[in-house]
Tab-separated table of C-alpha atoms in Angstrom:
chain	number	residue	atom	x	y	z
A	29	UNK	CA	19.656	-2.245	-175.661
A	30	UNK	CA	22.262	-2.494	-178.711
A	31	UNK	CA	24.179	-5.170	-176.802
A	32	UNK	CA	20.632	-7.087	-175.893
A	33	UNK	CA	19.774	-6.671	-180.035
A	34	UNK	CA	23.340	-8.137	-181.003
A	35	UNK	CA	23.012	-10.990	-178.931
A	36	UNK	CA	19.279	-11.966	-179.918
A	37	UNK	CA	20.753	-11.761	-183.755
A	38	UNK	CA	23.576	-14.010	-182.692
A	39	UNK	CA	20.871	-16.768	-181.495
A	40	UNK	CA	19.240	-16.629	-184.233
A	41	UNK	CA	19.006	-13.233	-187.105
A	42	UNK	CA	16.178	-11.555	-187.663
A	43	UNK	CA	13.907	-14.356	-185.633
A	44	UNK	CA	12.940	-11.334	-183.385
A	45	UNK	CA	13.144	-9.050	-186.228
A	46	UNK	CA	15.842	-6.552	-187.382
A	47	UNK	CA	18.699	-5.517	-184.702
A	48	UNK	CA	17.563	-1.376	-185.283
A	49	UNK	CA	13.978	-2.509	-184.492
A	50	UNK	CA	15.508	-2.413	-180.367
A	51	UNK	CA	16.867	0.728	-180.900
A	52	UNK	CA	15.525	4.189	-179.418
A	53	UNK	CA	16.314	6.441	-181.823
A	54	UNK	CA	14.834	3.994	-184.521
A	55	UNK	CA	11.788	3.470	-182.720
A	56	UNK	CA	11.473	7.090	-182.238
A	57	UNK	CA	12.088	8.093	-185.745
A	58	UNK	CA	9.418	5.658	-186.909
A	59	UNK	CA	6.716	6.793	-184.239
A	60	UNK	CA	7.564	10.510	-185.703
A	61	UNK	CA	7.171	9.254	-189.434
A	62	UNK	CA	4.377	10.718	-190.827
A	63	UNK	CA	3.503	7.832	-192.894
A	64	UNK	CA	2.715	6.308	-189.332
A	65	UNK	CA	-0.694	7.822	-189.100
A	66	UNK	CA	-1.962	4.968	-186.498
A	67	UNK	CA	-0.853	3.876	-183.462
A	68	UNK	CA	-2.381	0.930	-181.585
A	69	UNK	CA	-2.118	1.075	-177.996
A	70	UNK	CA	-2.990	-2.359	-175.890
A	71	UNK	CA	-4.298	-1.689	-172.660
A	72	UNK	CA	-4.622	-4.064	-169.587
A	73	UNK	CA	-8.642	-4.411	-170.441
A	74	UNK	CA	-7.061	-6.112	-173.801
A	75	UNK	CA	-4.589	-8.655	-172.476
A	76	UNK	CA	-5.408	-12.564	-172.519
A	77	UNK	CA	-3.875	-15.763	-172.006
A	78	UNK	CA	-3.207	-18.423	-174.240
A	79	UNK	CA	-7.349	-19.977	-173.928
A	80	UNK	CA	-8.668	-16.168	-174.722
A	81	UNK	CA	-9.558	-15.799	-171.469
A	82	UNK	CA	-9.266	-11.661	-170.099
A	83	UNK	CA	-6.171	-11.493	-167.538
A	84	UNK	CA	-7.670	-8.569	-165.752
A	85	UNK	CA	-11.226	-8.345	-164.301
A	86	UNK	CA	-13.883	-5.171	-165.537
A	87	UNK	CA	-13.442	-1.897	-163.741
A	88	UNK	CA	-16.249	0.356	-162.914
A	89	UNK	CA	-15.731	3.764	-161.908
A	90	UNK	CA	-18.838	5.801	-160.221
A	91	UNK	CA	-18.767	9.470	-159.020
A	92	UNK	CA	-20.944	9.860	-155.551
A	93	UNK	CA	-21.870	13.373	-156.466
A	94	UNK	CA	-23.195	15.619	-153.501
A	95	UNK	CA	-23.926	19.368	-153.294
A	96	UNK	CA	-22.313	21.526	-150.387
A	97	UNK	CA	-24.680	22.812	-147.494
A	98	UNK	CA	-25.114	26.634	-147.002
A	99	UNK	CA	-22.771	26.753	-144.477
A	100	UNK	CA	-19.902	24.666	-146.132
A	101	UNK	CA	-20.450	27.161	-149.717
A	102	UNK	CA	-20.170	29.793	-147.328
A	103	UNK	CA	-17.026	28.529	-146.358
A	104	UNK	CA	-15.484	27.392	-149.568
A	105	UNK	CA	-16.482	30.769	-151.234
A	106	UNK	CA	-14.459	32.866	-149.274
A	107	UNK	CA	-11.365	29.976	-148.618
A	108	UNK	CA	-11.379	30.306	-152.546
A	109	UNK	CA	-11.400	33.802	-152.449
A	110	UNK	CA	-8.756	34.187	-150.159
A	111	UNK	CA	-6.367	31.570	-151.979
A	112	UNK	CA	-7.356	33.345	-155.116
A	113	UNK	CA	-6.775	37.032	-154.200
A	114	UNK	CA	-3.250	36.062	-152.806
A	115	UNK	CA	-2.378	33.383	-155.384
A	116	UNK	CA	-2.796	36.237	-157.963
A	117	UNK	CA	-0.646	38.696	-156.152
A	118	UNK	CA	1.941	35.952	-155.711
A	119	UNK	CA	2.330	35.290	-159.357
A	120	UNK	CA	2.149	39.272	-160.579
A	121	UNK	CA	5.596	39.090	-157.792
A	122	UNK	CA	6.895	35.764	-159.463
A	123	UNK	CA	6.421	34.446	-156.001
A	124	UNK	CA	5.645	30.898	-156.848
A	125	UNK	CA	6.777	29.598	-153.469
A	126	UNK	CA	3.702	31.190	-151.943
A	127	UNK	CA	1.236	30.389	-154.950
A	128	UNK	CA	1.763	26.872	-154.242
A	129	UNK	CA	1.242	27.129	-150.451
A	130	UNK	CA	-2.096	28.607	-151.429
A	131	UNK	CA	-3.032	26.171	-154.062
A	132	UNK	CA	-1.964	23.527	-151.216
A	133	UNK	CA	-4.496	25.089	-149.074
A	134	UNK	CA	-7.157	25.033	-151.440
A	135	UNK	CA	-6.602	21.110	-152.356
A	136	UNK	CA	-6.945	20.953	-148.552
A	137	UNK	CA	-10.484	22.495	-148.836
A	138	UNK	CA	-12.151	20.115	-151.044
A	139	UNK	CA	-10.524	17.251	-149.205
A	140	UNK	CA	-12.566	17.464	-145.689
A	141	UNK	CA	-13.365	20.009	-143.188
A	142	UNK	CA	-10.289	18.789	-140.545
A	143	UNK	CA	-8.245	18.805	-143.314
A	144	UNK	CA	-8.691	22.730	-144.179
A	145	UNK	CA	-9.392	23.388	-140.396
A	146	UNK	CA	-6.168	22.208	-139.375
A	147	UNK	CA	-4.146	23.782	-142.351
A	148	UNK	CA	-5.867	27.083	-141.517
A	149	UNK	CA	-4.921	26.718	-137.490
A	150	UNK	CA	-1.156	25.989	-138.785
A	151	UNK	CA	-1.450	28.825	-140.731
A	152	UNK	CA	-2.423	31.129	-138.536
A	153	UNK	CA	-0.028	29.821	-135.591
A	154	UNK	CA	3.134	30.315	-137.892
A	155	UNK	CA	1.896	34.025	-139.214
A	156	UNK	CA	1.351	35.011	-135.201
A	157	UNK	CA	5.028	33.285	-134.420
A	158	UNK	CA	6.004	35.811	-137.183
A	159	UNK	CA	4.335	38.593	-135.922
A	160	UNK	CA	5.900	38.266	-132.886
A	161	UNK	CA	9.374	37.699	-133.603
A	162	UNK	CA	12.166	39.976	-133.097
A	163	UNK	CA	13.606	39.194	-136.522
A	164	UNK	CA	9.662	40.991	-138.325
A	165	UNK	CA	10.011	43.255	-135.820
A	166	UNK	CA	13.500	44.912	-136.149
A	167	UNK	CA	13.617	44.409	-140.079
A	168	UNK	CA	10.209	44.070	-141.217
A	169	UNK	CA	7.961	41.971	-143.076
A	170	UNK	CA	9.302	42.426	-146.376
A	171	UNK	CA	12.641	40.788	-145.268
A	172	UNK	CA	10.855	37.468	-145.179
A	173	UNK	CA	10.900	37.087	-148.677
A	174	UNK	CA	14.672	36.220	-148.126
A	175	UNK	CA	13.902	33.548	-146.446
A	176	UNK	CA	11.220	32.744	-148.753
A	177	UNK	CA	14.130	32.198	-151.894
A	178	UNK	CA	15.411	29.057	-149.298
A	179	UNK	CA	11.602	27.136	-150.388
A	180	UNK	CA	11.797	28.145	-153.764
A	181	UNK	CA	15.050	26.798	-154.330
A	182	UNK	CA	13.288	23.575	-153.006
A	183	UNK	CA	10.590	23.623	-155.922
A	184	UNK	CA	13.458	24.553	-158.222
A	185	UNK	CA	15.182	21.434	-157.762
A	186	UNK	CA	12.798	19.101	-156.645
A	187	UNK	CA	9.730	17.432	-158.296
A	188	UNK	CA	7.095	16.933	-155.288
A	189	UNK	CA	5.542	14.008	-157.232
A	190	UNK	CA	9.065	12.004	-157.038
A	191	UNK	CA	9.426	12.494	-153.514
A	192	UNK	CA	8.446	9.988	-150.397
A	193	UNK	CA	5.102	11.019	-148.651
A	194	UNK	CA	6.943	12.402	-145.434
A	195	UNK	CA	9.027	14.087	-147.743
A	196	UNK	CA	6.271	15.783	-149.535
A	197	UNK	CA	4.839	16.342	-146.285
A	198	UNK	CA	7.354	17.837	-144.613
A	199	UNK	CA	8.062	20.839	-147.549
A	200	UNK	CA	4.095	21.509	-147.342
A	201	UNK	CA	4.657	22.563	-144.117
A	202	UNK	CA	7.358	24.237	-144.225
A	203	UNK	CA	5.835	26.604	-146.609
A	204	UNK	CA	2.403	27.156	-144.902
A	205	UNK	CA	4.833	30.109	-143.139
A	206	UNK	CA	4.697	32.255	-146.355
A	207	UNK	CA	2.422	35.110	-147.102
A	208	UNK	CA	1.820	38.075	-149.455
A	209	UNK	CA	1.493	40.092	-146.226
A	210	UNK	CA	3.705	43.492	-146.857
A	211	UNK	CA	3.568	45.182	-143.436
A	212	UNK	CA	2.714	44.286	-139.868
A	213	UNK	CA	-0.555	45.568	-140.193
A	214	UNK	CA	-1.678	43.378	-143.612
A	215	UNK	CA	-0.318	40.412	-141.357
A	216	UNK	CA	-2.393	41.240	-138.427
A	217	UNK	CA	-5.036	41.563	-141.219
A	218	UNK	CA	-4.390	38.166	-142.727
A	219	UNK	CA	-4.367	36.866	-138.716
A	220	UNK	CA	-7.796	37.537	-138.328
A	221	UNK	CA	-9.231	36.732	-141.581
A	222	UNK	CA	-8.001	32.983	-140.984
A	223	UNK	CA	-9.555	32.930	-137.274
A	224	UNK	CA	-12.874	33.818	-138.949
A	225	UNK	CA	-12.554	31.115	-141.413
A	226	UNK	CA	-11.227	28.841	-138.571
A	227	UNK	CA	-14.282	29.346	-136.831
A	228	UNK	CA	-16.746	29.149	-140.061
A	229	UNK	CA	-15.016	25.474	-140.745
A	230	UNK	CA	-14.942	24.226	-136.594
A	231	UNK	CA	-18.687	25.025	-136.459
A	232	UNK	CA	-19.442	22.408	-139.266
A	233	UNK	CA	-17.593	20.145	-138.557
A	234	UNK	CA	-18.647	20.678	-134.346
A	235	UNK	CA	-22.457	20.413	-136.068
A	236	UNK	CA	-21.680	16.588	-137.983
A	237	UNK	CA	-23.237	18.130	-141.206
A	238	UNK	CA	-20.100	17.603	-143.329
A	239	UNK	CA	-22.162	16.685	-146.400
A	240	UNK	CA	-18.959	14.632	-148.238
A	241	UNK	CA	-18.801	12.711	-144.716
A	242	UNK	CA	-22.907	11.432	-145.011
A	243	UNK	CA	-22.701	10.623	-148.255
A	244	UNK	CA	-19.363	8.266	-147.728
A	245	UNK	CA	-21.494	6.463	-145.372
A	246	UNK	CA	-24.490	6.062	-147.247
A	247	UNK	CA	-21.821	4.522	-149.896
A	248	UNK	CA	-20.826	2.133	-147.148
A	249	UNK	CA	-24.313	0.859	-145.940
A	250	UNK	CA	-24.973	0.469	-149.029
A	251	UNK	CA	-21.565	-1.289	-150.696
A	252	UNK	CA	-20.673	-2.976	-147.403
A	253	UNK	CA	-23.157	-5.380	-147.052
A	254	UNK	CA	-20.794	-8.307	-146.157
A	255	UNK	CA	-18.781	-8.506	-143.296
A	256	UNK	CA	-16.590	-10.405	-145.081
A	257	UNK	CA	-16.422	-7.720	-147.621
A	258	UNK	CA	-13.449	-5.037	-147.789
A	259	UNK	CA	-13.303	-1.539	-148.998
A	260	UNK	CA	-10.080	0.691	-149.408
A	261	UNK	CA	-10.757	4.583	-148.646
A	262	UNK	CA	-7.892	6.947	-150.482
A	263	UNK	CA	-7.010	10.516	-149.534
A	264	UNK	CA	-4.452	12.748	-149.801
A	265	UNK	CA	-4.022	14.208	-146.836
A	266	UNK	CA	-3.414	12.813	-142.721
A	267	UNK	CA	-5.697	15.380	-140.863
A	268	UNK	CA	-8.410	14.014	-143.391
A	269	UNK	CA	-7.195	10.028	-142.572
A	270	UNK	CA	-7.459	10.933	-139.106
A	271	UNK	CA	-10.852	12.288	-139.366
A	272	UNK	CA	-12.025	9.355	-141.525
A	273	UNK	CA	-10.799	6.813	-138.726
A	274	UNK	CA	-12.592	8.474	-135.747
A	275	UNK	CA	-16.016	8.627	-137.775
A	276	UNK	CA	-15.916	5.591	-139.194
A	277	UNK	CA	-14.741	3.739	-136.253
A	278	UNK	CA	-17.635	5.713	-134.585
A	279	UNK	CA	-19.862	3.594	-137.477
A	280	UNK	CA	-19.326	0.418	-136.191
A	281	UNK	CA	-16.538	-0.646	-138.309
A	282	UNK	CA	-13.128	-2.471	-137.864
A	283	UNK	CA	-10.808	0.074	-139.711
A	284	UNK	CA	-6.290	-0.130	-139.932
A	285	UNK	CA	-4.969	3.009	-141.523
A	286	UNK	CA	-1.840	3.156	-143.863
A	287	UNK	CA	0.075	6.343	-144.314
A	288	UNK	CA	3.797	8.055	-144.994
A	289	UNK	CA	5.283	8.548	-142.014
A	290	UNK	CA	4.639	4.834	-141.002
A	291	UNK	CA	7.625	2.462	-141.360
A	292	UNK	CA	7.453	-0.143	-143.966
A	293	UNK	CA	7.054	-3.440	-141.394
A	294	UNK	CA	4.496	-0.908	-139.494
A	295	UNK	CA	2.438	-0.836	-143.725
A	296	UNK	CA	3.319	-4.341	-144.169
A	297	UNK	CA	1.506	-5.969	-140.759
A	298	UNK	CA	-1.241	-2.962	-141.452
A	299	UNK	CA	-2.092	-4.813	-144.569
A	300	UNK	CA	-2.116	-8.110	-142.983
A	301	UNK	CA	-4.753	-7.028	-140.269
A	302	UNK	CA	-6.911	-5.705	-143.092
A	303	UNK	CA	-6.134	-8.925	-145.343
A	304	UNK	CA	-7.378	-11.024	-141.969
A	305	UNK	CA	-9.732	-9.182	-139.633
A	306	UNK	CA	-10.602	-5.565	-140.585
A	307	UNK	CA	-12.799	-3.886	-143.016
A	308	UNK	CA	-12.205	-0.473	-144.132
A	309	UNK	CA	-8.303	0.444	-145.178
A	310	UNK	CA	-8.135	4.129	-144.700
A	311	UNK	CA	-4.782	5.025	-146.614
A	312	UNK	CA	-2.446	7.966	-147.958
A	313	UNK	CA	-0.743	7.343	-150.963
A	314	UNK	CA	1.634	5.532	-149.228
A	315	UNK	CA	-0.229	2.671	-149.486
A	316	UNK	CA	1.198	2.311	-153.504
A	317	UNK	CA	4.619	1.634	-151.933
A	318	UNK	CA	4.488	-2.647	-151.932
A	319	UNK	CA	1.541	-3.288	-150.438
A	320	UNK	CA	-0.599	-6.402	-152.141
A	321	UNK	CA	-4.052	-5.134	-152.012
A	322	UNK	CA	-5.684	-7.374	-154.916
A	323	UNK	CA	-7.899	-9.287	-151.907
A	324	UNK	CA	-9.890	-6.174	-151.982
A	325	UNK	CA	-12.566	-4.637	-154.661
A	326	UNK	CA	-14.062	-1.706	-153.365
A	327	UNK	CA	-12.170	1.905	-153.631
A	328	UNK	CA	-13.474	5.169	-152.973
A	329	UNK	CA	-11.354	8.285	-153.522
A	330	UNK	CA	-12.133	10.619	-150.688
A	331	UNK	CA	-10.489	13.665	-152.582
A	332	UNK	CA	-8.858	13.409	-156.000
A	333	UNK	CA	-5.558	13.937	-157.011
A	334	UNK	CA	-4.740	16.510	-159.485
A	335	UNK	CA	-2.027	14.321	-161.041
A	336	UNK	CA	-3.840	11.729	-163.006
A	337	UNK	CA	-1.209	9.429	-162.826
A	338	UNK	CA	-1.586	9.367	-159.240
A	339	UNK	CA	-5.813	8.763	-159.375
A	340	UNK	CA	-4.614	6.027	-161.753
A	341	UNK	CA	-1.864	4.268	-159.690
A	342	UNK	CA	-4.292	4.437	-156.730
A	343	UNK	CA	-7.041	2.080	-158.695
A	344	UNK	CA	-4.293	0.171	-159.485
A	345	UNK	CA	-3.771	-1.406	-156.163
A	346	UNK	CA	-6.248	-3.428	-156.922
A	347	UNK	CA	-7.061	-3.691	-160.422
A	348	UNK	CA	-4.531	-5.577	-161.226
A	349	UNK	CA	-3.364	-9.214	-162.408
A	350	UNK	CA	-4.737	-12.458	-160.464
A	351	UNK	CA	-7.520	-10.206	-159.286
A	352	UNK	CA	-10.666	-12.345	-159.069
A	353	UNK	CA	-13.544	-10.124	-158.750
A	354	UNK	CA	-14.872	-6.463	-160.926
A	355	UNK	CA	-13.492	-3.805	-159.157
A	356	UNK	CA	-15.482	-1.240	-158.474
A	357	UNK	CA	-13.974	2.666	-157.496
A	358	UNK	CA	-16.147	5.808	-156.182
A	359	UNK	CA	-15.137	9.228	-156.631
A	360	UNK	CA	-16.226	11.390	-154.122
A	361	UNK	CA	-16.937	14.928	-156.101
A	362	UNK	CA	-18.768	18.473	-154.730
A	363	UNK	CA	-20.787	19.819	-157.734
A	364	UNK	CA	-20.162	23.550	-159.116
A	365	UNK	CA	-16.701	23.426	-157.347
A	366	UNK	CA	-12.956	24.346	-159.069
A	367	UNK	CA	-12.281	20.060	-157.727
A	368	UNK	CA	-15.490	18.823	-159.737
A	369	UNK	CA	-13.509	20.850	-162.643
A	370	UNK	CA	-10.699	19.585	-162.235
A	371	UNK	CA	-11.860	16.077	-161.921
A	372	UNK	CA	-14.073	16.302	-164.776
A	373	UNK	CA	-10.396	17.303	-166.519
A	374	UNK	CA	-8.534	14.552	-164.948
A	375	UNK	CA	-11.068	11.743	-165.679
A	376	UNK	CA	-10.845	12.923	-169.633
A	377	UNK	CA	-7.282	12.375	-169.441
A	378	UNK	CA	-6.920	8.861	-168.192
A	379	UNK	CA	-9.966	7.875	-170.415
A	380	UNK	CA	-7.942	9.050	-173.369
A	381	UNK	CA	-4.536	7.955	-172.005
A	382	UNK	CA	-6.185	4.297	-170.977
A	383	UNK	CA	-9.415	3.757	-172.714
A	384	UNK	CA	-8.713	5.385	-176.383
């Protein structure tokens, strides 16, 4: 940046105002001066070209708000409690590894019943592989936290957020293995307790009464009335992408998924058949990673992120310059849950961080 400063003062001094003006620690001290008691930030909402007109098209941000069935508040009452009782024990232990295994599992909850079915099944499989093996068996439970310190040097090291998809992916289950478990018989314990939840969450979603899941397509019949019309549908996690596609498909609609573990020519001709011919995009996160989605208006966030940065990157795919219509996002939230919390939390933040 010095060498950049120099140069524009050779062209022509102080036409792009003083050299220290480009420097960091200048602009720094200056932004820390407490005679600096304003700041003006310029958002994209702000920007204009050179006839006034706005470079960026409105955005409109909706919650579809729903309220669990009996059956699915039985089941995220005592998922919660379980995560909670554990996550507890796990940081009294300093066991962080297995605190964020549980607080995987609970993000996994409020994203769709296949989602926590399927995390709960993996569960369980690894803890009975465990079980079984000769290495619990000749040493014991309690030598597994060895093997635990091998994960934790992973979060150590390694910020999730700044890893690939299948990356990210591929760590999560990895730790799904741990548990707080101190003995055979707490494991066998822990065993059944998942199969009853397993069988609390497969008799929802065996019944169709996933609440989150009618209210998405009352959102559709209602947004998509066009079939010209697209709509991009976000979410965290693949068992919940998967489950989207077969129901939706089931709908009547012409849906292309995007997600991590696809190759980038495998994204790129997945955006063109949405771009041409299909409706609904179904995609991970990994559709963020140079995909042109601006042809389309309609978002909804099947789960929410709990990094806001993330929520915000995802409306970005297609609020963004040389868009031509409003765009128009839905936020699919569970009332008196810890996600509507959170979400309440995270839309605070990005209305301070982009709207103040």
């Amino acid at each position: 940046m010095n060498k950049f400063s120099l140069f524009l003062s050779l062209l022509e001094p102080e036409m792009f105002g003083l050299s220290k003006n480009f420097q960091v620690e200048s602009q720094l001290q200056d932004l820390s001066n407490e005679e600096n008691s304003i700041l003006i930030r310029r958002i994209k909402e702000d920007m204009v070209d050179f006839n006034g007109n706005d470079l960026f098209p409105k955005r409109y941000p909706s919650t579809i708000k729903f309220e669990l069935s009996p059956k699915e508040k039985e089941l995220y009452r005592r998922v919660s409690q379980y995560v909670k009782v554990n996550y507890n024990m796990a940081l009294n232990q300093k066991r962080k590894t297995v605190a964020f295994a549980l607080i995987m599992l609970q993000r996994r909850l409020s994203s769709s019943i296949r989602a926590i079915k399927k995390s709960l099944i993996r569960r369980k499989k690894r803890l009975e592989s465990v079980r079984e093996s000769d290495f619990v068996k000749n040493y014991g439970v309690n030598e597994l936290i060895e093997i635990e310190k091998k994960y934790r040097n992973i979060l150590d090291t390694e910020d999730l957020d700044d890893l690939s998809e299948k990356e990210r992916w591929e760590i999560e289950k990895k730790l799904e293995t741990l548990t707080m478990a101190q003995n055979l018989e707490e494991l066998k314990y822990e065993i059944n307790l998942l199969e009853e939840l397993i069988d609390l969450a497969e008799n929802i979603e065996s019944s169709g009464e996933e609440t989150k899941l009618q209210n998405l397509w009352k959102t559709l019949k209602e947004e998509i009335r066009d079939k010209h019309e697209k709509l991009i549908i976000f979410t965290e996690f693949r068992d919940t992408l998967e489950y989207l596609r077969e129901n939706i498909s089931d709908w009547g609609f012409q849906v292309v998924v995007i997600h991590g573990k696809m190759s980038m020519d495998e994204r790129i001709r997945a955006e063109h058949q949405f771009r041409q011919e299909k409706q609904i995009l179904i995609a991970t996160e990994a559709a963020g990673e140079g995909i042109n989605l601006q042809f389309c208006w309609l978002m909804v966030n099947y789960d929410i992120p709990w990094n806001p940065n993330r929520l915000e990157q995802r409306m970005g795919r297609i609020h963004r310059y040389l868009q031509t219509h409003d765009c128009y996002i839905y936020n699919c939230i569970a009332e008196n849950t810890m996600e509507g919390k959170v979400f309440i939390r995270i839309n605070s933040e990005i209305v301070l961080t982009f709207y103040s």
